[in-house]
Amino acid sequence: MHDIRLIRDNPDAFDAAMARRGLSGVSAEVLALDEARRGAITEAEAAQAEANKAAKEVGAAKARGDDAEFERLRALVGDKKAQVQSLNDEAKAKDAALAALLMGLPNILADDVPEGADETENVEIRRWGTPRAFDFTPVEHYQLAATRAGLNFELAAKLSGSRFAVLSGAVARLHRALAQFMLDTHVTENGLTEAITPVLVREEMMFGTGQLPKFGEDSYQTREGWWLIPTAEVTLTNFVNGEVVEAGDLPMRYVAHTQCFRSEAGSAGKDTAGMLRQHQFEKVEMVSITAPDQSENEHEAMTRRAEDILERLGLPYRTVRLCSGDTGFGARRTHDIEVWLPGQNSYREISSVSTTGDFQARRMNARFRPEPGAKPEYLHTLNGSGLAVGRCLIAVLENGQEADGSVTLPAALSPWLGGKTRLTAEGGLA
């Protein structure tokens, strides 16, 4: 959400910011609604003052026996009250329309976000690791002999339809070990506070983090009105919804491992093979809630936490800064971390780490007090995957594959796998 005062004070700057998002002339519509809303409020206040004045004069007219004036004033009071009610209703309607318009406008991009139309114009920041040179042609994760028994898409289709997977046996254990490894690293070494949160949330929580109203079709809603979370960003960030926190409690850093749900409404035909793009998946999500002067450093720190997981697993990756045309609705700036998948011979996203500035905080009315007794100010919020568990599983399987169909597993996972280091071609751990 945006500060209407800033739009009033500098509409040209706001239009320039929205132009980077592909929107033109936005301020004119915003300010027209704002002017109509404020005009109705002003008229209502004037009409109320007239009603109050006439009401005071009614008694005096009655006392002096001026029946004509008494009736005139009484009728005037009634008319003015009706006018006040009508104007207040108009002001509320304009206010709701203005809020809806502002809710539907994307965040203002940071100055250092590169210009570009789509993902082809994202800018690489750095890369780590060298993709392994295979002496055979590597295959995708679902084509490995090692996953034949433990990765079942046909059974999932019988249970739920397309874009689901059933994991079992050693593959399921490996998936669980990855999540535990990520959580334990973030908690014990990075100092994040672990949380277990609901996956069903109220509608206002989805509004708070920007999934609604614009992206309702990308998520699932129950008959009772709850929404299934697309990421724990929704629950963790909304911890401060409607709150005023003390500066001494910042930054607040959380991590959660949850099931996530996305309809993938805009991805028809994309990544239909394997488990790269699913309706139900798991993520270890990081959220930071900071003071404004902390958020820039926190964005880089959060990016490094995600990168470090990949480095510990020995998985080559590259980090890119998304261009203006590829940056998500709620983000000021996003770093995508893309892991190397030899089966696809390409880098694929495994984490998006975003800073939103005060965009989400305004939607949630989440504030902090810079010092005792000071006027509250809006917080800054950040979020990032640390990591997407299923995609990390894919990367481990594909990068560790051997010619016989087995998989050599990262040494870092050994403590979470009872000392096992291989996924055999028969689908067991050894």
Coordinates of C-alpha atoms in Angstrom, one line a residue, residues 218-365:
D218 CA -3.1 -18.3 -7.6
S219 CA -4.2 -19.6 -4.1
Y220 CA -6.9 -21.9 -2.7
Q221 CA -9.8 -20.9 -0.5
T222 CA -11.9 -23.2 1.7
R223 CA -15.7 -23.2 1.9
E224 CA -15.3 -21.7 5.4
G225 CA -13.4 -18.7 4.0
W226 CA -9.9 -19.6 5.1
W227 CA -7.1 -19.4 2.6
L228 CA -4.3 -22.1 2.2
I229 CA -1.0 -20.3 2.5
P230 CA 1.2 -20.2 -0.6
T231 CA 4.2 -19.7 1.7
A232 CA 4.9 -19.2 5.5
E233 CA 5.7 -15.6 4.5
V234 CA 1.9 -15.0 5.1
T235 CA 1.8 -16.3 8.7
L236 CA 5.3 -15.2 9.8
T237 CA 5.0 -11.6 8.5
N238 CA 1.5 -11.2 10.0
F239 CA 2.8 -11.9 13.5
V240 CA 3.1 -8.1 13.7
N241 CA -0.3 -7.3 12.0
G242 CA -1.8 -4.4 13.9
E243 CA 1.0 -4.3 16.4
V244 CA 3.4 -1.6 17.7
V245 CA 6.7 -3.2 18.6
E246 CA 9.6 -1.6 20.5
A247 CA 12.8 -0.7 18.6
G248 CA 14.8 -2.8 21.0
D249 CA 13.0 -6.0 19.8
L250 CA 14.2 -5.5 16.2
P251 CA 15.2 -7.1 14.0
M252 CA 12.8 -10.0 14.5
R253 CA 13.9 -13.1 12.5
Y254 CA 11.8 -16.2 12.0
V255 CA 11.9 -19.5 10.1
A256 CA 9.2 -22.0 9.5
H257 CA 8.9 -25.3 7.6
T258 CA 5.4 -25.7 6.2
Q259 CA 3.3 -27.2 3.5
C260 CA 2.5 -24.6 0.8
F261 CA -0.2 -24.5 -1.7
R262 CA -0.4 -22.8 -5.1
S263 CA -2.9 -23.3 -7.9
E264 CA -0.3 -22.5 -10.5
A265 CA -3.1 -20.7 -12.5
G266 CA -0.6 -19.0 -14.8
S267 CA 1.7 -21.9 -15.5
A268 CA -0.4 -24.1 -17.8
G269 CA 2.0 -26.3 -19.8
K270 CA 5.1 -25.3 -17.7
D271 CA 7.2 -27.9 -16.0
T272 CA 4.6 -30.6 -16.1
A273 CA 7.1 -33.4 -15.8
G274 CA 8.5 -34.3 -12.4
M275 CA 8.1 -32.4 -9.2
L276 CA 9.5 -29.0 -10.1
R277 CA 6.1 -27.2 -10.1
Q278 CA 3.5 -28.7 -7.8
H279 CA 0.2 -27.6 -6.2
Q280 CA 1.4 -28.8 -2.8
F281 CA 5.0 -28.5 -1.7
E282 CA 7.2 -27.7 1.3
K283 CA 9.4 -24.7 2.0
V284 CA 11.6 -23.6 4.8
E285 CA 10.7 -19.9 4.8
M286 CA 12.7 -17.0 6.4
V287 CA 11.0 -13.7 7.4
S288 CA 12.7 -10.7 8.9
I289 CA 10.9 -7.7 10.5
T290 CA 13.2 -4.7 10.9
A291 CA 13.5 -1.0 11.4
P292 CA 13.9 0.9 8.1
D293 CA 17.6 1.5 8.6
Q294 CA 18.2 -2.2 9.1
S295 CA 16.4 -3.6 6.0
E296 CA 19.1 -3.0 3.3
N297 CA 21.7 -5.0 5.3
E298 CA 19.2 -7.6 6.2
H299 CA 18.4 -8.2 2.5
E300 CA 21.9 -9.1 1.8
A301 CA 22.2 -11.2 5.0
M302 CA 19.1 -13.1 4.2
T303 CA 20.3 -13.8 0.7
R304 CA 23.6 -15.2 2.1
R305 CA 21.7 -17.5 4.5
A306 CA 20.0 -19.1 1.6
E307 CA 23.1 -19.3 -0.5
D308 CA 25.0 -20.9 2.4
I309 CA 22.6 -23.8 2.5
L310 CA 23.4 -24.6 -1.2
E311 CA 27.1 -24.2 -0.5
R312 CA 27.0 -26.7 2.4
L313 CA 25.3 -29.1 0.1
G314 CA 27.9 -28.5 -2.6
L315 CA 25.2 -27.4 -5.2
P316 CA 26.4 -24.9 -7.8
Y317 CA 24.2 -21.8 -8.0
R318 CA 24.0 -18.3 -9.3
T319 CA 22.3 -15.3 -7.8
V320 CA 20.5 -12.7 -9.9
R321 CA 18.8 -9.4 -9.2
L322 CA 15.4 -9.4 -10.9
C323 CA 14.8 -6.6 -13.4
S324 CA 11.8 -4.3 -13.2
G325 CA 9.6 -6.4 -15.4
D326 CA 10.2 -9.6 -13.4
T327 CA 10.1 -8.3 -9.8
G328 CA 7.0 -9.4 -7.9
F329 CA 4.1 -7.3 -6.9
G330 CA 5.0 -6.7 -3.3
A331 CA 8.8 -6.5 -3.6
R332 CA 11.1 -3.4 -3.8
R333 CA 14.0 -5.6 -4.8
T334 CA 14.4 -9.4 -5.3
H335 CA 17.4 -11.7 -5.4
D336 CA 16.6 -15.0 -7.1
I337 CA 19.0 -17.9 -6.3
E338 CA 19.1 -20.4 -9.1
V339 CA 20.5 -23.9 -8.5
W340 CA 22.2 -25.9 -11.3
L341 CA 20.1 -28.8 -12.6
P342 CA 22.2 -31.0 -14.8
G343 CA 19.2 -33.0 -16.0
Q344 CA 17.8 -29.7 -17.6
N345 CA 21.3 -28.3 -18.3
S346 CA 20.2 -25.0 -16.7
Y347 CA 19.9 -23.0 -13.6
R348 CA 16.4 -23.0 -12.0
E349 CA 15.1 -20.9 -9.2
I350 CA 15.3 -22.4 -5.7
S351 CA 14.8 -19.2 -3.6
S352 CA 13.5 -15.7 -4.0
V353 CA 14.7 -13.3 -1.3
S354 CA 12.8 -10.0 -1.3
T355 CA 12.7 -6.8 0.6
T356 CA 9.3 -5.0 0.6
G357 CA 10.2 -1.9 2.5
D358 CA 7.1 -0.6 4.4
F359 CA 4.7 -1.9 1.7
Q360 CA 3.4 -4.9 3.6
A361 CA 3.6 -3.0 7.0
R362 CA 1.2 -0.4 5.7
R363 CA -1.2 -3.0 4.6
M364 CA -1.0 -4.6 8.0
N365 CA -0.7 -1.4 10.0

